């Protein structure tokens, strides 16, 4: 059973296009995240939602907009794609409560290539 | 802001031998959590081991153990009896106790030689 799933796994598109990546978790977790992993493997948090509420919004261009229709889903929409957006994007979830050591569970990643 | 540093971009170990991956972090918090994640070529991020800062005892999971030095803000991962399947990128991660935010190090690529 897939715990955290992402679609698509691969996405190739041209500059200027708008694309979305979907994420779903069936773990009953309260918190979901989006990370970007660049070509040097550096993993950086972009957004986090807790019970559909945005709680972390790192310095990310406005072209990136997360949407959480319910706490099991967190989608990432990217407008006007640029070459520098090429990366692997990971969705993750955690139980999300404070004072607990709940780790994050990651999706398989979406490799986005902008040409 | 918290930072996590992995000073070894790449390491190699002979199969069946032991290797230690280093991680240091910077924080002003007293309560937090530390993790090691493994990312094989399949890209999947897999939790290897975790440590609560309030616990003095070092965590162990089968062949994986940590050396947690809170005062030194050091959290190294020791892999014993290395196996070919251990070859991967290893990421050290820090989580605040009072806010659900994770910080990751830049990763260490581990090669296992047969």
XYZ file of N, CA and C in Angstrom:
687
model
N 0.847 -1.197 0.000
C 0.000 0.000 0.000
C 0.882 1.245 0.000
N 0.605 2.133 -0.918
C 1.389 3.353 -1.021
C 0.983 4.309 0.087
N 1.959 4.829 0.836
C 1.650 5.725 1.934
C 1.520 7.167 1.429
N 2.533 7.614 0.688
C 2.533 8.951 0.107
C 2.780 8.785 -1.394
N 1.835 9.223 -2.174
C 1.965 9.068 -3.622
C 1.986 10.429 -4.302
N 2.711 10.482 -5.393
C 2.808 11.705 -6.176
C 2.566 11.375 -7.640
N 1.902 12.287 -8.322
C 1.740 12.151 -9.772
C 1.938 13.507 -10.428
N 2.634 13.518 -11.550
C 3.320 12.391 -12.191
C 4.695 12.151 -11.573
N 5.353 11.089 -11.929
C 6.712 10.836 -11.471
C 7.727 11.572 -12.327
N 7.390 11.782 -13.560
C 8.251 12.528 -14.476
C 7.395 13.559 -15.206
N 7.970 14.735 -15.381
C 7.239 15.807 -16.053
C 8.234 16.612 -16.869
N 8.040 16.611 -18.169
C 8.895 17.393 -19.063
C 8.001 18.419 -19.741
N 8.421 19.678 -19.660
C 7.585 20.742 -20.201
C 8.451 21.893 -20.664
N 7.848 22.814 -21.362
C 8.605 23.946 -21.896
C 8.467 25.160 -20.993
N 9.430 26.017 -21.121
C 9.402 27.285 -20.377
C 8.113 28.028 -20.647
N 7.588 28.649 -19.612
C 6.395 29.459 -19.742
C 5.103 28.705 -19.488
N 5.166 27.385 -19.505
C 3.953 26.597 -19.251
C 3.576 26.603 -17.773
N 2.317 26.197 -17.525
C 1.819 26.023 -16.155
C 1.587 24.527 -15.930
N 2.067 24.031 -14.803
C 1.906 22.608 -14.512
C 1.568 22.391 -13.042
N 0.975 21.229 -12.764
C 0.651 20.860 -11.378
C 1.203 19.489 -11.049
N 1.580 19.329 -9.809
C 1.990 18.038 -9.264
C 1.049 17.720 -8.111
N 0.541 16.492 -8.108
C -0.408 16.109 -7.071
C 0.239 15.206 -6.030
N -0.238 15.320 -4.825
C 0.265 14.488 -3.734
C -0.900 14.041 -2.869
N -0.852 12.772 -2.487
C -1.883 12.211 -1.610
C -1.222 11.312 -0.585
N -1.692 11.370 0.644
C -1.214 10.450 1.671
C -2.401 9.757 2.329
N -2.203 8.455 2.583
C -3.276 7.661 3.188
C -2.910 7.224 4.603
N -2.068 8.041 5.249
C -1.582 7.712 6.594
C -2.389 8.389 7.690
N -3.323 9.233 7.293
C -4.095 9.970 8.284
C -3.314 11.079 8.961
N -2.213 11.485 8.346
C -1.384 12.537 8.927
C -2.040 13.912 8.804
N -1.634 14.798 9.731
C -2.185 16.154 9.728
C -1.377 17.131 8.896
N -0.098 16.816 8.693
C 0.806 17.785 8.082
C 1.414 17.244 6.805
N 1.467 18.091 5.803
C 2.070 17.719 4.529
C 3.046 18.807 4.086
N 4.024 18.392 3.283
C 5.126 19.277 2.896
C 5.433 19.142 1.409
N 6.035 20.190 0.888
C 6.678 20.123 -0.417
C 8.135 20.530 -0.256
N 9.012 19.689 -0.851
C 10.444 19.963 -0.872
C 10.918 20.027 -2.313
N 11.989 20.791 -2.493
C 12.653 20.818 -3.793
C 14.076 20.289 -3.609
N 14.443 19.326 -4.448
C 15.820 18.808 -4.416
C 16.504 19.181 -5.721
N 17.532 19.997 -5.614
C 18.195 20.472 -6.821
C 19.214 19.452 -7.333
N 19.931 19.841 -8.362
C 20.861 18.918 -9.021
C 22.003 18.512 -8.109
N 22.279 19.312 -7.093
C 23.327 18.974 -6.131
C 22.774 18.176 -4.955
N 21.557 17.727 -5.073
C 20.911 16.869 -4.072
C 20.495 17.623 -2.811
N 20.634 18.945 -2.820
C 20.239 19.689 -1.637
C 18.721 19.725 -1.519
N 18.215 19.340 -0.361
C 16.777 19.231 -0.126
C 16.316 20.433 0.689
N 15.390 21.198 0.124
C 14.949 22.403 0.805
C 13.437 22.447 0.887
N 12.940 22.789 2.072
C 11.502 22.857 2.247
C 10.940 24.063 1.511
N 9.757 23.880 0.933
C 9.090 24.974 0.251
C 7.841 25.401 1.040
N 6.979 24.428 1.304
C 5.713 24.714 1.976
C 5.383 23.592 2.949
N 4.526 23.965 3.922
C 3.958 22.958 4.792
C 2.526 23.357 5.138
N 1.656 22.381 5.148
C 0.269 22.590 5.525
C -0.050 21.703 6.716
N -0.791 22.252 7.658
C -1.285 21.470 8.784
C -2.802 21.603 8.809
N -3.489 20.472 8.660
C -4.959 20.507 8.598
C -5.469 21.550 7.617
N -4.920 21.525 6.451
C -5.296 22.392 5.330
C -4.885 23.849 5.510
N -4.156 24.152 6.569
C -3.728 25.530 6.792
C -2.236 25.673 6.520
N -1.871 26.684 5.773
C -0.473 26.926 5.454
C 0.271 27.356 6.704
N 1.332 26.616 7.068
C 2.103 26.975 8.251
C 3.548 27.307 7.940
N 4.034 26.839 6.838
C 5.397 27.178 6.422
C 5.343 27.622 4.975
N 5.930 28.783 4.727
C 6.027 29.276 3.363
C 7.404 29.909 3.236
N 8.340 29.105 2.778
C 9.698 29.604 2.639
C 9.777 30.596 1.482
N 10.940 31.149 1.312
C 11.123 32.137 0.243
C 11.054 31.436 -1.098
N 9.846 31.371 -1.607
C 9.592 30.683 -2.865
C 8.896 31.677 -3.792
N 9.247 31.703 -5.085
C 8.577 32.636 -6.001
C 7.061 32.474 -5.986
N 6.372 33.555 -6.223
C 4.909 33.528 -6.241
C 4.349 32.618 -7.317
N 5.186 32.222 -8.243
C 4.733 31.324 -9.305
C 4.365 29.939 -8.744
N 4.851 29.664 -7.541
C 4.542 28.388 -6.890
C 3.370 28.596 -5.937
N 2.331 27.807 -6.127
C 1.180 27.947 -5.241
C 0.693 26.563 -4.805
N 0.772 26.297 -3.513
C 0.252 25.029 -3.004
C -1.249 25.138 -2.769
N -1.899 24.000 -2.892
C -3.335 23.966 -2.600
C -3.657 22.662 -1.874
N -4.403 22.789 -0.785
C -4.747 21.626 0.014
C -6.256 21.517 0.113
N -6.886 20.722 -0.749
C -8.345 20.593 -0.700
C -8.835 19.869 0.554
N -8.005 18.997 1.080
C -8.304 18.318 2.345
C -6.976 17.876 2.925
N -6.971 17.372 4.141
C -5.680 17.137 4.783
C -4.926 15.940 4.211
N -5.570 15.175 3.321
C -4.878 14.052 2.682
C -4.223 14.432 1.367
N -4.463 15.643 0.913
C -3.948 16.078 -0.380
C -3.248 17.423 -0.278
N -2.115 17.505 -0.964
C -1.433 18.788 -1.089
C -0.840 18.852 -2.486
N -1.433 19.708 -3.304
C -0.987 19.836 -4.686
C -0.105 21.060 -4.842
N 0.764 20.994 -5.826
C 1.679 22.105 -6.097
C 1.481 22.566 -7.530
N 1.089 23.824 -7.670
C 0.887 24.375 -8.993
C 1.999 25.379 -9.281
N 2.544 25.279 -10.474
C 3.653 26.174 -10.852
C 3.283 26.905 -12.138
N 3.292 28.213 -12.060
C 2.991 29.044 -13.231
C 4.273 29.501 -13.910
N 4.157 29.747 -15.193
C 5.267 30.340 -15.973
C 6.598 29.664 -15.660
N 6.660 28.401 -15.920
C 7.840 27.607 -15.567
C 9.120 28.172 -16.176
N 10.198 28.105 -15.384
C 11.515 28.572 -15.794
C 12.518 27.423 -15.757
N 13.626 27.612 -16.463
C 14.647 26.565 -16.507
C 15.121 26.185 -15.100
N 15.227 27.166 -14.232
C 15.707 26.920 -12.870
C 14.747 26.142 -12.001
N 13.557 25.928 -12.509
C 12.585 25.123 -11.742
C 12.849 23.633 -11.904
N 13.703 23.285 -12.831
C 14.037 21.871 -13.039
C 14.653 21.301 -11.764
N 14.055 20.252 -11.259
C 14.484 19.652 -9.988
C 13.605 18.442 -9.727
N 13.887 17.787 -8.621
C 12.986 16.744 -8.143
C 12.190 17.334 -6.982
N 10.883 17.210 -7.057
C 10.008 17.748 -6.027
C 9.437 16.578 -5.214
N 9.628 16.687 -3.903
C 9.155 15.644 -3.004
C 8.007 16.163 -2.157
N 7.004 15.337 -2.052
C 5.933 15.557 -1.104
C 6.215 14.684 0.121
N 5.838 15.142 1.279
C 6.039 14.371 2.500
C 4.887 14.642 3.448
N 4.717 13.745 4.408
C 3.703 13.972 5.436
C 4.233 13.524 6.785
N 3.659 14.082 7.834
C 4.002 13.655 9.188
C 2.785 13.848 10.065
N 2.841 13.222 11.254
C 1.706 13.362 12.162
C 1.533 14.806 12.585
N 2.663 15.486 12.666
C 2.625 16.938 12.717
C 2.325 17.578 14.041
N 2.278 16.833 15.106
C 2.003 17.467 16.385
C 3.302 17.889 17.044
N 3.251 18.933 17.807
C 4.452 19.381 18.505
C 4.788 18.396 19.615
N 5.978 18.502 20.133
C 6.439 17.674 21.233
C 6.356 16.193 20.911
N 6.628 15.886 19.703
C 6.664 14.483 19.329
C 7.713 14.293 18.247
N 8.219 13.122 18.149
C 9.333 12.900 17.223
C 8.885 12.305 15.916
N 7.645 12.548 15.534
C 7.178 11.928 14.306
C 8.025 12.338 13.116
N 8.503 11.312 12.438
C 9.312 11.582 11.270
C 8.418 11.863 10.081
N 9.044 12.228 8.977
C 8.315 12.469 7.754
C 8.365 11.234 6.863
N 7.278 11.030 6.168
C 7.207 9.980 5.173
C 7.172 10.657 3.808
N 8.068 10.230 2.950
C 8.225 10.890 1.662
C 7.542 10.137 0.523
N 7.077 10.903 -0.442
C 6.624 10.331 -1.690
C 7.807 9.970 -2.565
N 7.570 9.392 -3.724
C 8.647 8.921 -4.593
C 9.337 10.029 -5.362
N 8.791 11.229 -5.301
C 9.403 12.356 -6.000
C 8.866 12.517 -7.418
N 8.876 13.745 -7.883
C 8.513 14.080 -9.268
C 9.691 14.809 -9.895
N 10.245 14.211 -10.933
C 11.364 14.868 -11.625
C 10.796 15.796 -12.674
N 10.970 17.084 -12.444
C 10.482 18.107 -13.375
C 11.644 18.607 -14.218
N 11.476 18.538 -15.516
C 12.486 19.049 -16.448
C 11.841 20.132 -17.299
N 12.419 21.310 -17.243
C 11.905 22.434 -18.030
C 12.885 22.708 -19.169
N 12.377 22.678 -20.377
C 13.254 22.856 -21.554
C 12.989 24.199 -22.225
N 18.358 30.862 12.569
C 17.755 29.678 11.980
C 18.674 28.479 12.181
N 18.047 27.338 12.252
C 18.835 26.128 12.420
C 19.531 25.763 11.112
N 20.752 25.232 11.226
C 21.466 24.738 10.053
C 21.982 23.347 10.349
N 22.065 22.560 9.312
C 22.574 21.207 9.422
C 23.719 21.057 8.432
N 24.848 20.578 8.898
C 26.033 20.490 8.061
C 26.535 19.052 7.975
N 26.697 18.595 6.761
C 27.338 17.309 6.513
C 28.608 17.622 5.732
N 29.742 17.433 6.366
C 31.003 17.887 5.789
C 31.636 16.903 4.813
N 31.031 15.722 4.699
C 31.585 14.694 3.809
C 30.673 14.519 2.602
N 31.002 15.104 1.471
C 30.119 14.964 0.301
C 30.041 13.520 -0.181
N 31.140 12.772 -0.026
C 31.159 11.402 -0.523
C 32.103 10.571 0.323
N 31.706 9.315 0.560
C 32.552 8.385 1.290
C 32.450 7.004 0.668
N 33.476 6.213 0.911
C 33.479 4.833 0.420
C 33.815 3.884 1.561
N 33.242 2.699 1.484
C 33.509 1.677 2.501
C 33.532 0.319 1.817
N 34.334 -0.555 2.342
C 34.395 -1.908 1.825
C 33.233 -2.692 2.419
N 32.685 -3.555 1.620
C 31.599 -4.408 2.098
C 32.036 -5.122 3.375
N 31.106 -5.191 4.340
C 31.296 -5.848 5.639
C 32.068 -4.992 6.648
N 32.568 -3.864 6.222
C 33.283 -3.007 7.165
C 32.346 -1.933 7.729
N 32.907 -1.111 8.596
C 32.127 -0.093 9.296
C 32.479 1.295 8.786
N 31.479 2.136 8.683
C 31.702 3.507 8.226
C 30.892 4.454 9.100
N 31.426 5.648 9.300
C 30.732 6.663 10.098
C 30.545 7.924 9.284
N 29.297 8.371 9.229
C 28.956 9.606 8.516
C 28.741 10.722 9.542
N 29.284 11.876 9.251
C 29.239 12.974 10.213
C 28.098 13.946 9.947
N 27.601 14.539 11.016
C 26.571 15.562 10.911
C 26.709 16.491 12.106
N 26.726 17.761 11.859
C 26.672 18.742 12.942
C 25.528 19.695 12.654
N 25.045 20.332 13.704
C 23.914 21.227 13.535
C 24.082 22.419 14.468
N 23.379 23.445 14.139
C 23.460 24.663 14.930
C 22.052 25.013 15.386
N 21.859 25.166 16.680
C 20.548 25.506 17.197
C 20.676 26.153 18.566
N 19.679 26.942 18.895
C 19.605 27.516 20.232
C 18.526 26.822 21.062
N 17.880 25.838 20.466
C 16.823 25.121 21.155
C 17.410 24.013 22.026
N 16.670 23.650 23.043
C 17.129 22.567 23.915
C 16.402 21.259 23.615
N 15.241 21.387 22.992
C 14.442 20.206 22.692
C 14.219 20.116 21.190
N 14.615 19.025 20.610
C 14.493 18.864 19.165
C 14.682 17.391 18.836
N 14.622 17.071 17.557
C 14.750 15.692 17.103
C 15.685 15.646 15.908
N 16.387 14.538 15.806
C 17.350 14.362 14.728
C 17.070 13.064 13.994
N 17.295 13.080 12.706
C 17.010 11.919 11.879
C 18.138 11.701 10.875
N 18.275 10.466 10.462
C 19.062 10.128 9.285
C 18.116 9.483 8.279
N 18.159 10.034 7.059
C 17.385 9.484 5.964
C 18.343 8.954 4.908
N 17.877 7.920 4.220
C 18.644 7.301 3.140
C 17.893 7.515 1.833
N 18.620 7.908 0.797
C 18.008 8.071 -0.517
C 18.787 7.241 -1.533
N 18.303 6.044 -1.839
C 18.964 5.209 -2.857
C 18.707 5.783 -4.245
N 19.309 5.187 -5.260
C 19.092 5.685 -6.630
C 17.626 5.745 -7.041
N 16.800 4.978 -6.400
C 15.367 5.009 -6.712
C 14.729 6.333 -6.323
N 15.444 7.176 -5.615
C 15.007 8.516 -5.172
C 14.153 8.496 -3.912
N 13.633 7.352 -3.533
C 12.769 7.300 -2.358
C 13.546 7.671 -1.103
N 12.979 8.537 -0.300
C 13.586 8.923 0.974
C 13.102 7.949 2.049
N 14.031 7.305 2.710
C 13.704 6.269 3.678
C 14.316 6.635 5.023
N 13.503 6.596 6.062
C 14.019 6.879 7.399
C 14.915 5.743 7.863
N 16.104 6.086 8.341
C 17.051 5.092 8.832
C 16.984 5.000 10.352
N 17.040 6.161 11.000
C 17.100 6.169 12.458
C 16.737 7.552 12.959
N 16.239 7.630 14.192
C 15.893 8.932 14.772
C 16.354 8.986 16.220
N 16.547 10.217 16.694
C 17.039 10.438 18.051
C 16.324 11.630 18.650
N 15.768 11.460 19.837
C 15.186 12.581 20.554
C 16.277 13.248 21.385
N 16.352 14.567 21.332
C 17.441 15.279 22.007
C 17.413 15.105 23.516
N 16.227 14.852 24.077
C 16.141 14.711 25.531
C 16.616 13.345 26.010
N 16.850 12.448 25.087
C 17.326 11.115 25.453
C 18.856 11.072 25.379
N 19.466 10.616 26.438
C 20.920 10.519 26.454
C 21.416 9.272 25.736
N 20.579 8.242 25.745
C 20.997 6.986 25.126
C 20.983 7.119 23.615
N 22.046 6.643 22.983
C 22.129 6.686 21.534
C 21.184 5.676 20.902
N 20.509 6.109 19.828
C 19.576 5.217 19.148
C 20.324 4.177 18.325
N 19.728 2.996 18.225
C 20.274 1.942 17.371
C 19.131 1.265 16.635
N 19.413 0.873 15.405
C 18.464 0.127 14.594
C 19.269 -0.901 13.805
N 19.341 -2.099 14.357
C 20.083 -3.182 13.696
C 21.531 -2.749 13.446
N 21.940 -2.644 12.205
C 23.337 -2.311 11.895
C 23.614 -0.805 11.968
N 22.578 -0.033 12.205
C 22.726 1.419 12.219
C 22.671 1.936 13.659
N 23.611 2.799 13.983
C 23.599 3.416 15.303
C 24.093 4.851 15.167
N 23.772 5.651 16.171
C 24.205 7.039 16.143
C 25.077 7.320 17.348
N 25.911 8.337 17.182
C 26.675 8.897 18.284
C 26.192 10.334 18.448
N 25.326 10.531 19.426
C 24.702 11.831 19.641
C 25.443 12.553 20.756
N 26.050 13.660 20.416
C 26.781 14.486 21.373
C 26.082 15.845 21.430
N 25.177 15.991 22.397
C 24.333 17.190 22.421
C 25.139 18.464 22.643
N 26.081 18.409 23.535
C 26.872 19.604 23.827
C 27.686 20.045 22.605
N 28.162 19.073 21.874
C 28.954 19.365 20.680
C 28.070 19.579 19.459
N 26.771 19.333 19.602
C 25.810 19.439 18.501
C 26.270 18.582 17.324
N 26.521 17.334 17.664
C 27.017 16.382 16.676
C 26.120 15.151 16.671
N 25.900 14.613 15.498
C 24.960 13.478 15.353
C 25.475 12.605 14.220
N 26.395 11.717 14.509
C 26.988 10.895 13.454
C 26.282 9.546 13.350
N 26.319 9.001 12.169
C 25.684 7.712 11.872
C 26.758 6.670 11.620
N 26.680 5.572 12.336
C 27.601 4.474 12.127
C 26.870 3.309 11.483
N 27.428 2.828 10.388
C 26.863 1.667 9.701
C 27.855 0.525 9.851
N 27.419 -0.520 10.508
C 28.269 -1.691 10.725
C 27.970 -2.753 9.676
N 28.989 -3.575 9.398
C 28.797 -4.685 8.451
C 28.134 -4.160 7.166
N 28.751 -3.187 6.553
C 28.163 -2.522 5.389
C 27.789 -3.519 4.293
N 26.659 -3.259 3.685
C 26.173 -4.111 2.607
C 26.027 -3.287 1.330
N 26.029 -3.980 0.205
C 25.925 -3.284 -1.080
C 24.663 -2.434 -1.138
N 23.618 -2.910 -0.506
C 22.355 -2.175 -0.510
C 22.370 -0.906 0.323
N 23.454 -0.697 1.061
C 23.565 0.537 1.847
C 24.021 1.711 0.991
N 24.478 1.430 -0.207
C 24.938 2.500 -1.090
C 23.777 3.443 -1.397
N 23.975 4.710 -1.081
C 22.900 5.701 -1.233
C 23.412 7.061 -0.800
N 22.555 8.058 -0.960
C 22.785 9.364 -0.337
C 22.179 9.299 1.055
N 22.896 9.837 2.017
C 22.401 9.868 3.383
C 22.255 11.326 3.815
N 21.069 11.639 4.321
C 20.776 12.993 4.750
C 20.519 13.021 6.253
N 21.152 13.966 6.891
C 20.904 14.238 8.291
C 19.809 15.306 8.352
N 18.880 15.192 9.283
C 17.787 16.152 9.370
C 17.511 16.544 10.814
N 17.092 17.779 10.976
C 16.784 18.353 12.293
C 15.327 18.793 12.293
N 14.622 18.498 13.391
C 13.245 18.939 13.519
C 13.062 19.672 14.841
N 12.508 20.877 14.767
C 12.211 21.618 15.983
C 11.114 20.908 16.758
N 11.174 21.005 18.060
C 10.132 20.400 18.887
C 8.875 21.250 18.924
N 9.037 22.555 18.826
C 7.883 23.427 18.988
C 7.335 23.934 17.674
N 7.901 23.495 16.605
C 7.364 23.901 15.310
C 7.693 22.818 14.317
N 6.741 22.500 13.518
C 6.880 21.342 12.647
C 7.684 21.668 11.391
N 8.964 21.914 11.604
C 9.798 22.292 10.483
C 11.064 21.441 10.473
N 11.411 20.963 9.307
C 12.587 20.119 9.161
C 13.671 20.853 8.389
N 14.921 20.629 8.806
C 16.077 21.142 8.077
C 16.945 19.957 7.696
N 17.380 19.943 6.453
C 18.194 18.838 5.974
C 19.616 19.294 5.685
N 20.579 18.397 5.904
C 21.945 18.641 5.477
C 22.058 18.429 3.975
N 23.247 18.667 3.451
C 23.460 18.598 1.999
C 23.685 17.180 1.499
N 23.772 16.238 2.424
C 23.870 14.839 2.017
C 25.294 14.326 1.911
N 25.448 13.031 2.133
C 26.720 12.317 1.939
C 26.447 11.115 1.061
N 27.163 11.047 -0.041
C 26.998 9.891 -0.916
C 27.897 8.764 -0.419
N 27.291 7.634 -0.114
C 28.043 6.484 0.375
C 28.174 5.438 -0.726
N 29.409 5.094 -1.031
C 29.696 4.010 -1.977
C 30.125 2.783 -1.191
N 29.629 1.626 -1.566
C 30.017 0.382 -0.916
C 30.715 -0.490 -1.948
N 31.961 -0.832 -1.658
C 32.765 -1.608 -2.598
C 32.702 -3.096 -2.270
N 32.453 -3.924 -3.271
C 32.372 -5.374 -3.008
C 33.749 -5.983 -2.755
